[in-house]
Each structure stands twice: as structure tokens, then as C-alpha cells.
Coordinates of C-alpha atoms and ligand atoms in Angstrom, one line a residue:
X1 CA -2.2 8.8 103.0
X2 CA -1.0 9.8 99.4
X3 CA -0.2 13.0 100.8
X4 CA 2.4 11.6 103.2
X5 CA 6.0 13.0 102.6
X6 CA 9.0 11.0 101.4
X7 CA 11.7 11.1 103.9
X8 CA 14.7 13.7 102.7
X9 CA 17.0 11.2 102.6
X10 CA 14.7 8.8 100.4
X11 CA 14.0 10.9 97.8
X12 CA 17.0 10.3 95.5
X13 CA 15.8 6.3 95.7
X14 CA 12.8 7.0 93.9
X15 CA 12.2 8.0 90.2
X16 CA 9.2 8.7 88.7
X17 CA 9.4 8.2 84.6
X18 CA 9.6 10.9 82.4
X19 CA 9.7 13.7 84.9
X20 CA 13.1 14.3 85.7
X21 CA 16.5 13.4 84.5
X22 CA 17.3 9.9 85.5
X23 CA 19.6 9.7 88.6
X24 CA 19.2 6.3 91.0
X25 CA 20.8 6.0 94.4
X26 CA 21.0 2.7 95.0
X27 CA 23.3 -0.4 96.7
X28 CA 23.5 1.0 99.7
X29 CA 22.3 0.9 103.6
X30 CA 18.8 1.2 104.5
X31 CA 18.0 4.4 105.7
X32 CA 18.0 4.1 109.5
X33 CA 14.5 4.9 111.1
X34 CA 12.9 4.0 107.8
X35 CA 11.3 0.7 108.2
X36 CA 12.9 -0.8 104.9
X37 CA 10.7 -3.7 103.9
X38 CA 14.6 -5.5 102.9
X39 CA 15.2 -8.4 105.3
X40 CA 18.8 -8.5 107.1
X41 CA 22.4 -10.2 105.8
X42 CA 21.1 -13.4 108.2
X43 CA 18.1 -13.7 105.8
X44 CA 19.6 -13.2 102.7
X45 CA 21.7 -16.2 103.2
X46 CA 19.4 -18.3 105.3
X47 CA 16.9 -18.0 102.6
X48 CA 19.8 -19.4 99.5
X49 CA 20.7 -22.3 101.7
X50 CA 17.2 -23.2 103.5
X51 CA 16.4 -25.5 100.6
X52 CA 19.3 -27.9 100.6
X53 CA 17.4 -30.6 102.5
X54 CA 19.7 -33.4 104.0
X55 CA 22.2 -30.7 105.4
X56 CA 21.6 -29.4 109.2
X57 CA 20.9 -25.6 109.3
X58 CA 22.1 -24.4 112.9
X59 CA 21.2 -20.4 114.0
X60 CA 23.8 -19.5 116.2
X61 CA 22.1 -17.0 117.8
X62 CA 19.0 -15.7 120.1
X63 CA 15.7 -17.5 118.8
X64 CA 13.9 -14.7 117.4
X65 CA 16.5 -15.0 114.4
X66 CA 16.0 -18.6 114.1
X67 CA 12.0 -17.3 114.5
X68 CA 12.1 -15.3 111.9
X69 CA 12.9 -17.8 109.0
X70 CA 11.6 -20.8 110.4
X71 CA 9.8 -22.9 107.8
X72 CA 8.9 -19.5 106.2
X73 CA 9.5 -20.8 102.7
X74 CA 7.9 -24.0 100.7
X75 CA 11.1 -24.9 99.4
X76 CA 9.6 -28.2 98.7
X77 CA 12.0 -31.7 98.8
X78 CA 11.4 -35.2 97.1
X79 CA 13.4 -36.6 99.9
X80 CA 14.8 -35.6 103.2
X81 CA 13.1 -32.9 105.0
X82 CA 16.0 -32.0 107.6
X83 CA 16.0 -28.5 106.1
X84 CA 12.6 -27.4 107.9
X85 CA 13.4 -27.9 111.4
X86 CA 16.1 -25.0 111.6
X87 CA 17.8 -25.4 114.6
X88 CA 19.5 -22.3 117.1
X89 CA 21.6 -22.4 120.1
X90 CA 19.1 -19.6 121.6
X91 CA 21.5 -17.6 123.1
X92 CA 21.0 -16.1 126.6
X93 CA 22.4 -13.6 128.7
X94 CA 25.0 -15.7 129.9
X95 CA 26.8 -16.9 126.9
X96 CA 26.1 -13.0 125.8
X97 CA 28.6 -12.2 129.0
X98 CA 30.9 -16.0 128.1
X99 CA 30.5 -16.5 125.1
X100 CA 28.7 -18.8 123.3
X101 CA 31.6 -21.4 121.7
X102 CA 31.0 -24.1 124.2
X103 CA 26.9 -23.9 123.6
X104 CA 27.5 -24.0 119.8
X105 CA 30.1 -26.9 120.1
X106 CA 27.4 -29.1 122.3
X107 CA 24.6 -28.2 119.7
X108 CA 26.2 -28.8 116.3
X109 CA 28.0 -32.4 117.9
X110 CA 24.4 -33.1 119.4
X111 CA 22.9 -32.2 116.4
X112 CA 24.9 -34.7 114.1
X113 CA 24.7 -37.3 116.1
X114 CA 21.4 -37.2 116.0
X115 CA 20.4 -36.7 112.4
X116 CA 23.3 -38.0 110.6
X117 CA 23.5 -35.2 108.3
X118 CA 25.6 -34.9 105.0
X119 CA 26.7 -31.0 105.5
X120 CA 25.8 -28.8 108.3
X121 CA 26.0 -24.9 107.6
X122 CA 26.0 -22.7 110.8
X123 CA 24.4 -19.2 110.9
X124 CA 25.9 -16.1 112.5
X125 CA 23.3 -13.9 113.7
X126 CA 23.9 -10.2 115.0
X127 CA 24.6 -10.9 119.1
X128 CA 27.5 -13.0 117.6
X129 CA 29.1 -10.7 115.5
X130 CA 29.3 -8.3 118.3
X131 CA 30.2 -10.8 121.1
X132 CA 32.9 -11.9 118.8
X133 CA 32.3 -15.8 119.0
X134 CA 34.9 -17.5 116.8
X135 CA 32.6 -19.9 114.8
X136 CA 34.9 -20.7 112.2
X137 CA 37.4 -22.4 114.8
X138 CA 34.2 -24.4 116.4
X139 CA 32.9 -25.3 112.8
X140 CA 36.6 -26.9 111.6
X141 CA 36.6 -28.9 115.0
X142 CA 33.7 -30.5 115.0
X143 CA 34.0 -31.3 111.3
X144 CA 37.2 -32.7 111.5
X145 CA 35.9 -34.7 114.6
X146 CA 32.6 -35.8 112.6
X147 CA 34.1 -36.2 109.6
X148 CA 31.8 -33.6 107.2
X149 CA 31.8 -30.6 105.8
X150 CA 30.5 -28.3 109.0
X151 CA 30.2 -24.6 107.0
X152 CA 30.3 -21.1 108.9
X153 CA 28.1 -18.6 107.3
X154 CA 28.9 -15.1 108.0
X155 CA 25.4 -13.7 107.7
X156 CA 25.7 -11.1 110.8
X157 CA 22.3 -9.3 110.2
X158 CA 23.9 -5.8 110.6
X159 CA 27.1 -5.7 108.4
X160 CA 24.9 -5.1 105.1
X161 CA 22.3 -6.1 103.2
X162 CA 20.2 -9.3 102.2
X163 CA 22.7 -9.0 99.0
X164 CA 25.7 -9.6 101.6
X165 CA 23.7 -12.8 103.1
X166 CA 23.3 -14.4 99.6
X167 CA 27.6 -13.3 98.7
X168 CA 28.1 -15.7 102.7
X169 CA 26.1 -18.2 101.3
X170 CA 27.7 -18.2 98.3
X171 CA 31.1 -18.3 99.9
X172 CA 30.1 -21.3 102.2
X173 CA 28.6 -23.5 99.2
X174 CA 31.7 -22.8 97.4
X175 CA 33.9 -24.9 99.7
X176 CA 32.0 -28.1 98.7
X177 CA 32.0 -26.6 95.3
X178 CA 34.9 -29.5 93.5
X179 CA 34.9 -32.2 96.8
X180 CA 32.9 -34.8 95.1
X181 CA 33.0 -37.7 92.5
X182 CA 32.2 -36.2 88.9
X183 CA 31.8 -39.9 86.6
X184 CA 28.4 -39.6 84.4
X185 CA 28.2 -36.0 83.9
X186 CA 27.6 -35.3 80.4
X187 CA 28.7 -32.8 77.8
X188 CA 25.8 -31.2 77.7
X189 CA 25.2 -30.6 81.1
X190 CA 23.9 -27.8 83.4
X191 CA 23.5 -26.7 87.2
X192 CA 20.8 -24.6 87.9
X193 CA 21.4 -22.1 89.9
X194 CA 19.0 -19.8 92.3
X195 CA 15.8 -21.5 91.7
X196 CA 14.6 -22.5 95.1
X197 CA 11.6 -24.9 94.6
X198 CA 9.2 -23.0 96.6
X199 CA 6.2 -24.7 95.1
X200 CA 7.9 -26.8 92.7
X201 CA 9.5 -25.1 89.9
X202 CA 12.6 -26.8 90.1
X203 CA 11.0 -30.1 89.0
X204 CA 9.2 -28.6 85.9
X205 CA 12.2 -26.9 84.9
X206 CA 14.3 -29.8 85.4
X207 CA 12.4 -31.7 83.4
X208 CA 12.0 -29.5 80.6
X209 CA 16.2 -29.6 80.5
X210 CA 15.9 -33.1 80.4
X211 CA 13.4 -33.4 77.7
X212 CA 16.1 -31.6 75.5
X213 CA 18.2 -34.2 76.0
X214 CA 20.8 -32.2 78.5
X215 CA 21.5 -33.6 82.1
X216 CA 21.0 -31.6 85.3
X217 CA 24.0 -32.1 87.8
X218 CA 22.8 -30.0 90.5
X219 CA 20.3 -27.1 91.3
X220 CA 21.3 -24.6 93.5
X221 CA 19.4 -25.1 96.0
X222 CA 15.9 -26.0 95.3
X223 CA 15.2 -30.1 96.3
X224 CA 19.3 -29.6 97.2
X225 CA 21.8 -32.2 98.2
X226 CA 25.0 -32.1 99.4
X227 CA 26.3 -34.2 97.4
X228 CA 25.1 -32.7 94.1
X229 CA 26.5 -29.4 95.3
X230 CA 29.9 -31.2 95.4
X231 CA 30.5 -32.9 92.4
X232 CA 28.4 -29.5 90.6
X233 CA 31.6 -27.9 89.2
X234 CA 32.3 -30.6 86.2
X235 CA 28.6 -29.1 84.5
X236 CA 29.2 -27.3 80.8
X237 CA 27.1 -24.8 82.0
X238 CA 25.9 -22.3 85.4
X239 CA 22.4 -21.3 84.2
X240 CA 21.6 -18.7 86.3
X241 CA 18.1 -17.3 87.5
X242 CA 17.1 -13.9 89.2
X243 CA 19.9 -11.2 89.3
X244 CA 21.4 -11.1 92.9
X245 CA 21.4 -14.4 94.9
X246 CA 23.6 -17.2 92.6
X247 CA 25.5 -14.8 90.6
X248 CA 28.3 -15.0 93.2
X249 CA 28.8 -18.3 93.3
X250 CA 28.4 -18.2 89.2
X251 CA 31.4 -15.9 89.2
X252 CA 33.6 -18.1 91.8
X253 CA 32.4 -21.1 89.5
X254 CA 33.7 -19.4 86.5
X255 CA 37.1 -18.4 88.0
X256 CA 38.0 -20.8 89.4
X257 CA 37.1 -24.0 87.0
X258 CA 36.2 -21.9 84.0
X259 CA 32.3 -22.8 83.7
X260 CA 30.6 -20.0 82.0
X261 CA 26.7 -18.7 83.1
X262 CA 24.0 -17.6 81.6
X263 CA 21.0 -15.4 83.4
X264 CA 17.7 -16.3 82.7
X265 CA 14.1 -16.2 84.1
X266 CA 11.5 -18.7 84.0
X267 CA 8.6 -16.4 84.8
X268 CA 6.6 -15.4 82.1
X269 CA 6.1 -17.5 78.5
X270 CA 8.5 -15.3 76.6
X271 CA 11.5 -15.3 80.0
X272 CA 10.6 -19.0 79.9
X273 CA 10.9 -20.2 76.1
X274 CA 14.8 -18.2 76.3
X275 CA 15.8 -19.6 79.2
X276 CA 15.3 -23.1 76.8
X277 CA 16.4 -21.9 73.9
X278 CA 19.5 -19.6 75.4
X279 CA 20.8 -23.3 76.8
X280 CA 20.2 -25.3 73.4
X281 CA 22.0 -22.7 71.6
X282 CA 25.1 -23.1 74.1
X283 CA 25.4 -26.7 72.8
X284 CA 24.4 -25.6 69.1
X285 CA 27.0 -28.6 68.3
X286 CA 24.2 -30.7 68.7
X287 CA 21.1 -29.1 66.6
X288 CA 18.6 -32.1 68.4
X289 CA 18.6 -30.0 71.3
X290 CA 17.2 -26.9 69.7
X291 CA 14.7 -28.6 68.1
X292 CA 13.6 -30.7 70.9
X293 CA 13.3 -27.4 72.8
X294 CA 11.1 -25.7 70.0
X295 CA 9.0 -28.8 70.1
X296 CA 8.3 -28.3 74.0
X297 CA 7.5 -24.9 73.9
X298 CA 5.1 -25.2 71.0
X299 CA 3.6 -28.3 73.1
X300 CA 3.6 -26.2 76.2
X301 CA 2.1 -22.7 74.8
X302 CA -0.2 -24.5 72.8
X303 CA -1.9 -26.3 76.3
X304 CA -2.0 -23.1 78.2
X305 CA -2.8 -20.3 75.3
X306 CA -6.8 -20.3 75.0
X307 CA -7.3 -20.0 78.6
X308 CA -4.6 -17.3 79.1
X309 CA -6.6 -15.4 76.3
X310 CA -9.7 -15.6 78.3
X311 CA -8.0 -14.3 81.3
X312 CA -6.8 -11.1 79.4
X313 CA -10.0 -10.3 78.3
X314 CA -11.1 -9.5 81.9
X315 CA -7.3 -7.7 83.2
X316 CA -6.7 -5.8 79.9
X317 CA -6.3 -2.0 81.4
X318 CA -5.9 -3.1 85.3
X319 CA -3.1 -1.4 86.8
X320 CA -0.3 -3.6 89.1
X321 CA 2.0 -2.5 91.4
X322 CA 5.3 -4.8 91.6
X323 CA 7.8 -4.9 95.0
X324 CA 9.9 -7.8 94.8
X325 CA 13.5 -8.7 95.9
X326 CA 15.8 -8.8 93.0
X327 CA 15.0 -6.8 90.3
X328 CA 15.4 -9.3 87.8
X329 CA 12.1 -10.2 88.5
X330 CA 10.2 -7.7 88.2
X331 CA 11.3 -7.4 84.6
X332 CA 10.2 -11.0 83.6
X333 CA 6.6 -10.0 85.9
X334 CA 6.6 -6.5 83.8
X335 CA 6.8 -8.9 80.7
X336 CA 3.8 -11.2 82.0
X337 CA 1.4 -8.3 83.4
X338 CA 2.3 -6.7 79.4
X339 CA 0.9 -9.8 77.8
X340 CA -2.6 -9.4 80.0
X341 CA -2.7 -5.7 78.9
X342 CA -2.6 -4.9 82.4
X343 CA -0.4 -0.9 83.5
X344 CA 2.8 -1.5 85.1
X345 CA 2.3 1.6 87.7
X346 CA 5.1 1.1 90.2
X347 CA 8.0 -1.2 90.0
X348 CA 10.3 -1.7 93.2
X349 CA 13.0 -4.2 94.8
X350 CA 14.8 -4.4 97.7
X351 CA 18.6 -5.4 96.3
X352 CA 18.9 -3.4 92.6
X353 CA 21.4 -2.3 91.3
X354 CA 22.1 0.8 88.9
X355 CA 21.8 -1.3 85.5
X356 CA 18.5 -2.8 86.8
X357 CA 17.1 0.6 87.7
X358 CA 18.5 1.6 83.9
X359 CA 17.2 -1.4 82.9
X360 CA 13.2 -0.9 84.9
X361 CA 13.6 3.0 83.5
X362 CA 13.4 1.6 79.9
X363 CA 11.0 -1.0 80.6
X364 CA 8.3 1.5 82.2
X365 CA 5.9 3.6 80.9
X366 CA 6.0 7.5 81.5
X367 CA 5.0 8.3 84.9
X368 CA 5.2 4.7 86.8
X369 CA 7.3 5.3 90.3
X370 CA 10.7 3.2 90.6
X371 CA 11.3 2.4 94.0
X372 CA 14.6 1.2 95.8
X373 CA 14.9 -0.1 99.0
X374 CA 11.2 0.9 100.1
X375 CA 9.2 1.3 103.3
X376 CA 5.5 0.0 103.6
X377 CA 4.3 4.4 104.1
X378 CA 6.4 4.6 100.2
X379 CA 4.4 1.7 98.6
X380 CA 0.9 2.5 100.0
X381 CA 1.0 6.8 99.2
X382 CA 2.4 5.3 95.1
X383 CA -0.5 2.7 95.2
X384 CA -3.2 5.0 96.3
X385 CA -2.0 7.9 94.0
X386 CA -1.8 5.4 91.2
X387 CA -4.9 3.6 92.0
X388 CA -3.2 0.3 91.4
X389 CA -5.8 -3.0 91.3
X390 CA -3.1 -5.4 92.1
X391 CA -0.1 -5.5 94.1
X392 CA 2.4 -8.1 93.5
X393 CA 4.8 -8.8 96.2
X394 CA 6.1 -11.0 99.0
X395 CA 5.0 -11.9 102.7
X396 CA 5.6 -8.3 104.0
X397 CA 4.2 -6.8 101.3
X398 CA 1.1 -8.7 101.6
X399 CA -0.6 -7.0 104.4
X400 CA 0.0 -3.8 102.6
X401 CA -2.7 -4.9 99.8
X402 CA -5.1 -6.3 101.7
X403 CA -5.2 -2.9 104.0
X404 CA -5.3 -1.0 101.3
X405 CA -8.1 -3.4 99.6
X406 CA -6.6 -4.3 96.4
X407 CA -5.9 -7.7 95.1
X408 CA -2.6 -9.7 96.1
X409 CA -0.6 -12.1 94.4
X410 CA 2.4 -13.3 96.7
X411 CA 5.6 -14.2 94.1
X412 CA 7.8 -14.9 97.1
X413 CA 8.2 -16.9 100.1
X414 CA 5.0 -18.6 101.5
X415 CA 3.2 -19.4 98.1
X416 CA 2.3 -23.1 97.0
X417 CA 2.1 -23.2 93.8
X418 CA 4.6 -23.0 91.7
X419 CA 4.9 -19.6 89.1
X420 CA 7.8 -20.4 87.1
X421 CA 7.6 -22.7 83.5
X422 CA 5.1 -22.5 81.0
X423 CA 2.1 -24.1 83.6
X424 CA 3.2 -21.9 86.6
X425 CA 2.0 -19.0 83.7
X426 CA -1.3 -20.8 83.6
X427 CA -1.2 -20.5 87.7
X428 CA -0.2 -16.9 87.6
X429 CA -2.7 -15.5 85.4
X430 CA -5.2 -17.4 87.2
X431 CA -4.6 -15.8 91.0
X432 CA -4.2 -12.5 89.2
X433 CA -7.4 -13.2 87.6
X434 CA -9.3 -14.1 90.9
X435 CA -7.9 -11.8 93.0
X436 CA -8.4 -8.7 90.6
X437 CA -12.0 -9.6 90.1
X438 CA -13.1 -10.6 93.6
X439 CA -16.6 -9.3 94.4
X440 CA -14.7 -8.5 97.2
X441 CA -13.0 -5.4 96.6
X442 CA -16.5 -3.2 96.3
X443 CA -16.7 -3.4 100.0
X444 CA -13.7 -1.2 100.7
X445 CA -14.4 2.0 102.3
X446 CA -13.0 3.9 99.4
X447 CA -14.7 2.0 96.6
X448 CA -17.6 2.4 98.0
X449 CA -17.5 6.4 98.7
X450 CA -16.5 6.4 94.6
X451 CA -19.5 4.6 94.0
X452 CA -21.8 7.2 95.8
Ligands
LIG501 S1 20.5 -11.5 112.5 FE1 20.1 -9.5 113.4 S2 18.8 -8.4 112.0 FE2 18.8 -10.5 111.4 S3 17.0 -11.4 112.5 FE3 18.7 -11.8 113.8 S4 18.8 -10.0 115.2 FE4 17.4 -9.4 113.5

């Protein structure tokens, strides 16, 4: 299989340090035909919004769409759990032919009358770009007739990429952006924003703010509630995580009531101790909330450093393979698989953008393969040629590994425990740890001809 050829067109999408001159194509359509692991624009914004759990989230569209996200993320709530039954108006051939206004009308006033919910945000899925259906007119009737904020998403799977879903769910979160009350917020207060809550990472990190001593107003979207989102733009500060999803609405935020944001990661003990420190030092008017920070990260590192020490002992010299979504994270995972010792030997996302490719370029080391926008045939021909022990990826990338017979660590969608904050390091190193070692891994065809 390594001796599969890159399609023609794909070539300029992929860089291999240190043996030509540097020169990304990126930010643009998949190339048609070649099974790009990137999910659609539907996704991309279906995947921002999924977690805020008392709002309805109605699919307009057929129900493979609605299929194809259902439940597919932890995205984890201390309350509500509205947010996991994903709803669609499983368009047929008829309202194909009719139009589907009148079924999408019946659903969303069915649908709020039955769960009482405090937003409802409705998805448009491919068939209903092309059909034309004019959701935004059925999405102001109903909400002026229910009296709540019903929210079109335009998420047509074909007009882009996942990029384009998170910029529609951006734009709908933005109208309840400055609709609520805004008593008790704080001067030093934050929103956090793209940090999902997939196994609970928004709680730890929550907390962690409020041990410094600043308040939370909202987070955007993990645990999310309606009513956070709309009182969220009287924060000090957007704190931003991962490069692509939240940075829209940062932007919006910032025009158009003048909050500033800062991008951070909370993967990896380094990524995590800035993303505390970078805040305290945004309200250096009071110096109790540095110190209070340095006084948890010393806590935290100090609980979690003598087993992480073990665990490099056995990773020091593996080699991992990273495909992720935004590229911001690979650079926080690069960070993390450094401090095992452990060979970045391919680094990949599906949304990049040219200053994250500069940005991977000078994190790498001679001769790992940058990837853009890659199919499954482009990951498996760099991890064979690379001999990679570990692939760290999402829920399509996972079969990948396991074919291949290398160890898997999913950093994406379907995981449960969280991977983000000083324990989630602890968590990290531990299924890199028991994946790269499995006895496993001898039993794979190849292994074993190396053996003989
Ligand atoms: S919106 Fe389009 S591309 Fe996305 S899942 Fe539905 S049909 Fe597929």
C-alpha cells in the first residue's frame, strides 16, 4: 500500500519537511472523487451547537443527515438532555416535488409544544438547499407564534466545508448573542468558547477559572444553555480554544460589543498552565489571580508528574501519526507526544489554514508528511512508510489504525474521558500508554513476517 500514488491534484496538499521548498495549498474544496475524511458544512455546525442542551435541534432534511450526527458526540450535560434526541423532518419524495415548508412548520410547532424548549436551531441539509425551502420565513413564524428564539442554520452540506458549518453556527448563536439580562457578571469574567464537554472538560476547566477567582458567564457550547449564550456578551473576556470553530463568533463578539479573545489550548500541561496564566495576566490589575493560578498548576503538575514520568519511560522513541480537525490541535498533541519522547511522523487536519501549515512546518521535524484535507489511501501509504506505532485521530480515522494494526487513541467525537486540563494529561498518557504497548500488536500479519 505505501506504494499507492497520490492523486495529481493532491499533491500540492501535502508537504514533506525539509525536502522541498515550502508551498501549502489549502482552504479549499475537497477534491471530488477523493474520499476526503472532512465531514460536510451540515456537520461542521451541527457538531458547535449539538451541545447546548435545553435548545431543540431540528434536521430539516432526509434522515440519513440527521443519521449521521445522531448522538455521535459525548457532549455531556449537568442538566437537560434535549440536545441528544436530534430531531428531522425526514424528507421524502413528495415534499422533494412540494416542498417541505408545511412538514417543517408541523415539526418545529409539534416539537415545542412538546418539550418546552428555551431556543430551537433548525438545520438545513443539502435536498433543501437545492429544493429552495425558505426556512428562515418558517423559523420567524413559528417563533413569533411561540414566543422563542427559533434559529435557521444554513449548514447546506454542499456549499463548503465543515469550516462554513461552524461560520452558520456562529451566525445563528450570534442572534441571541446581547438578548438577555447581564446583573452579576463580574469584572473579571470570561466565556469560554469552543470547548464542547465531550467527556467533561468543560467542568474541570471551569473550575480551574473559578479557583482564580474569575467568573464563567457562559461556555460555548459545552453543558450550554440558552440563556447563558444570551446574556454572554457583558464577559471581559472571549477565551477561545481550537483554531476554526469559535473564532467567528469571537470576531462578531469583538465588533460588535468590543470584547477582546484570546486562543488557547487546554491539551497538553504546557497548552494548559497558558491558557491559565494568559487569562490572569488579562486582569493583571488584580495580581491574586496570577498567583492563585500558579498555585493550581503547581498543585495540579505536582499530582500527575511521577506517573507521567513512568509512562515516558516506556513511549520514549515511538512514533505517532496525528489527523485531527483543526490544526490548532495538533500543535498542543505535537507538544504532549514531545514531552513522552515519542516522533511526530505525520501531522494532518481537515480545516487548516496557511499560517497553521507555517506554523505545523516549524513545529515538525525533517521528513514528517503534512497532510491537508486527507483521504483514508493518504494516511495509511504515510503511516506504513513511516512505521508509525500510534495514530491519533477521530471516529473515521479510527478504523484506519486498527486495519493497519497500530495503536489508537480517539481525540474527537465518541471518547469518554475527558483529555483536556492537567488530569485529562494523566488520561492521555495513559490510553497512549496501553494502546502502544498492547501485547496485541505482535499478532499483525506484518509484525509478525518482521519477526521471522
Ligand atoms: S447535509 Fe448533505 S453532505 Fe451533509 S450529511 Fe446531509 S446529504 Fe450528506
Amino acid at each position: 500500500m505505501s506504494t499507492i500514488p497520490i492523486l495529481k491534484e493532491r499533491r500540492k496538499q501535502i508537504y514533506r519537511k525539509g525536502e522541498a521548498p515550502f508551498e501549502m495549498s489549502c482552504d479549499k474544496h475537497s477534491l471530488a472523487g477523493s474520499v476526503s475524511q472532512r465531514a460536510c458544512v451540515f456537520c461542521g455546525s451541527r457538531v458547535v451547537l449539538y451541545p447546548i442542551a435545553d435548545a431543540l435541534h431540528l434536521i430539516h432534511g432526509p434522515i440519513g443527515c440527521a443519521a449521521y450526527t445522531w448522538d455521535i458526540r459525548g457532549a455531556l450535560s449537568s442538566g437537560p438532555q434535549l440536545h441528544r434526541l436530534s430531531f428531522s423532518t425526514d424528507l421524502q419524495e413528495k415534499e422533494v416535488i412540494f416542498g417541505g415548508e408545511p412538514k417543517l412548520y408541523q415539526a418545529l410547532t409539534e416539537l415545542i409544544d412538546t418539550y418546552q424548549p428555551k431556543a430551537a436551531f433548525v438545520y438545513s441539509t443539502c435536498i433543501v438547499g437545492i429544493i429552495g425551502d425558505d426556512v428562515e420565513a418558517v423559523c420567524k413564524k413559528v417563533g413569533r407564534e411561540k414566543d422563542i428564539p427559533v434559529l435557521a442554520v444554513h449548514s447546506e452540506g454542499f456549499k463548503g466545508t465543515k469550516k462554513d458549518g461552524y461560520k452558520a453556527a456562529c451566525d445563528a448563536m450570534f442572534q441571541l448573542v446581547g438578548t438577555g439580562a447581564t446583573e452579576d457578571i463580574a469584572p473579571a469574567s470570561i466565556n469560554i468558547l469552543g470547548e464542547f464537554n465531550i467527556g467533561g472538560e468543560a467542568w474541570m476547566i471551569k473550575k480551574y477559572y473559578e479557583q482564580m477567582g474569575v467568573q464563567v458567564v457562559s461556555v460555548m457550547t459545552g453543558d450550554g444553555r440558552v440563556d447563558e449564550i444570551r446574556r454572554s456578551h457583558r464577559a471581559a473576556l472571549n477565551v477561545v480554544q481550537c483554531s476554526g470553530a469559535m473564532t467567528f463568533l469571537a470576531e462578531m463578539m469583538k465588533a460588535k460589543y468590543g470584547i477582546p479573545y484570546i486562543r488557547v489550548s487546554y491539551f497538553g500541561i504546557e497548552d494548559m498552565a497558558k491558557a491559565l496564566y494568559d487569562v490572569a495576566d488579562h486582569f493583571s490589575e488584580n495580581p491574586q489571580i496570577k498567583a492563585r493560578a500558579q498555585a493550581l498548576v503547581r498543585e495540579e503538575v505536582n499530582a500527575i508528574y511521577p506517573r507521567l514520568q513512568e509512562i515516558r519511560e516506556d513511549l520514549a522513541g515511538k512514533k505517532a501519526a496525528i489527523y485531527v480537525g483543526g490544526a490548532f490541535k495538533a500543535f498542543s498533541l505535537i507538544r504532549a507526544l514531545r514531552f513522552f519522547g515519542m516522533q511526530v511522523v505525520l501531522a494532518g487536519s481537515q480545516t487548516g489554514n496557511s499560517e497553521d501549515y507555517e506554523t505545523l512546518r516549524d513545529m515538525c521535524d525533517q521528513g514528517t508528511v503534512i497532510l491537508d484535507d486527507a483521504n483514508p489511501l493518504e494516511l495509511s501509504k504515510y503511516i506504513i512508510e513511516k512505521k508509525a506505532d500510534l495514530f491519533i485521530g477521530g471516529v473515521k480515522e479510527r478504523p484506519i489504525a486498527y486495519k493497519l494494526g497500530i495503536g489508537f487513541c480517539d481525540h474527537n467525537h465518541e471518547r469518554k474521558i475527558p483529555l483536556a486540563g492537567f488530569k485529562g494529561m494523566l488520561h492521555f498518557a495513559r490510553e497512549i500508554h496501553t494502546s502502544v504497548t498492547s501485547p496485541v500488536w505482535q499478532f499483525v500479519p506484518f509484525r509478525q513476517k518482521e519477526v521471522r
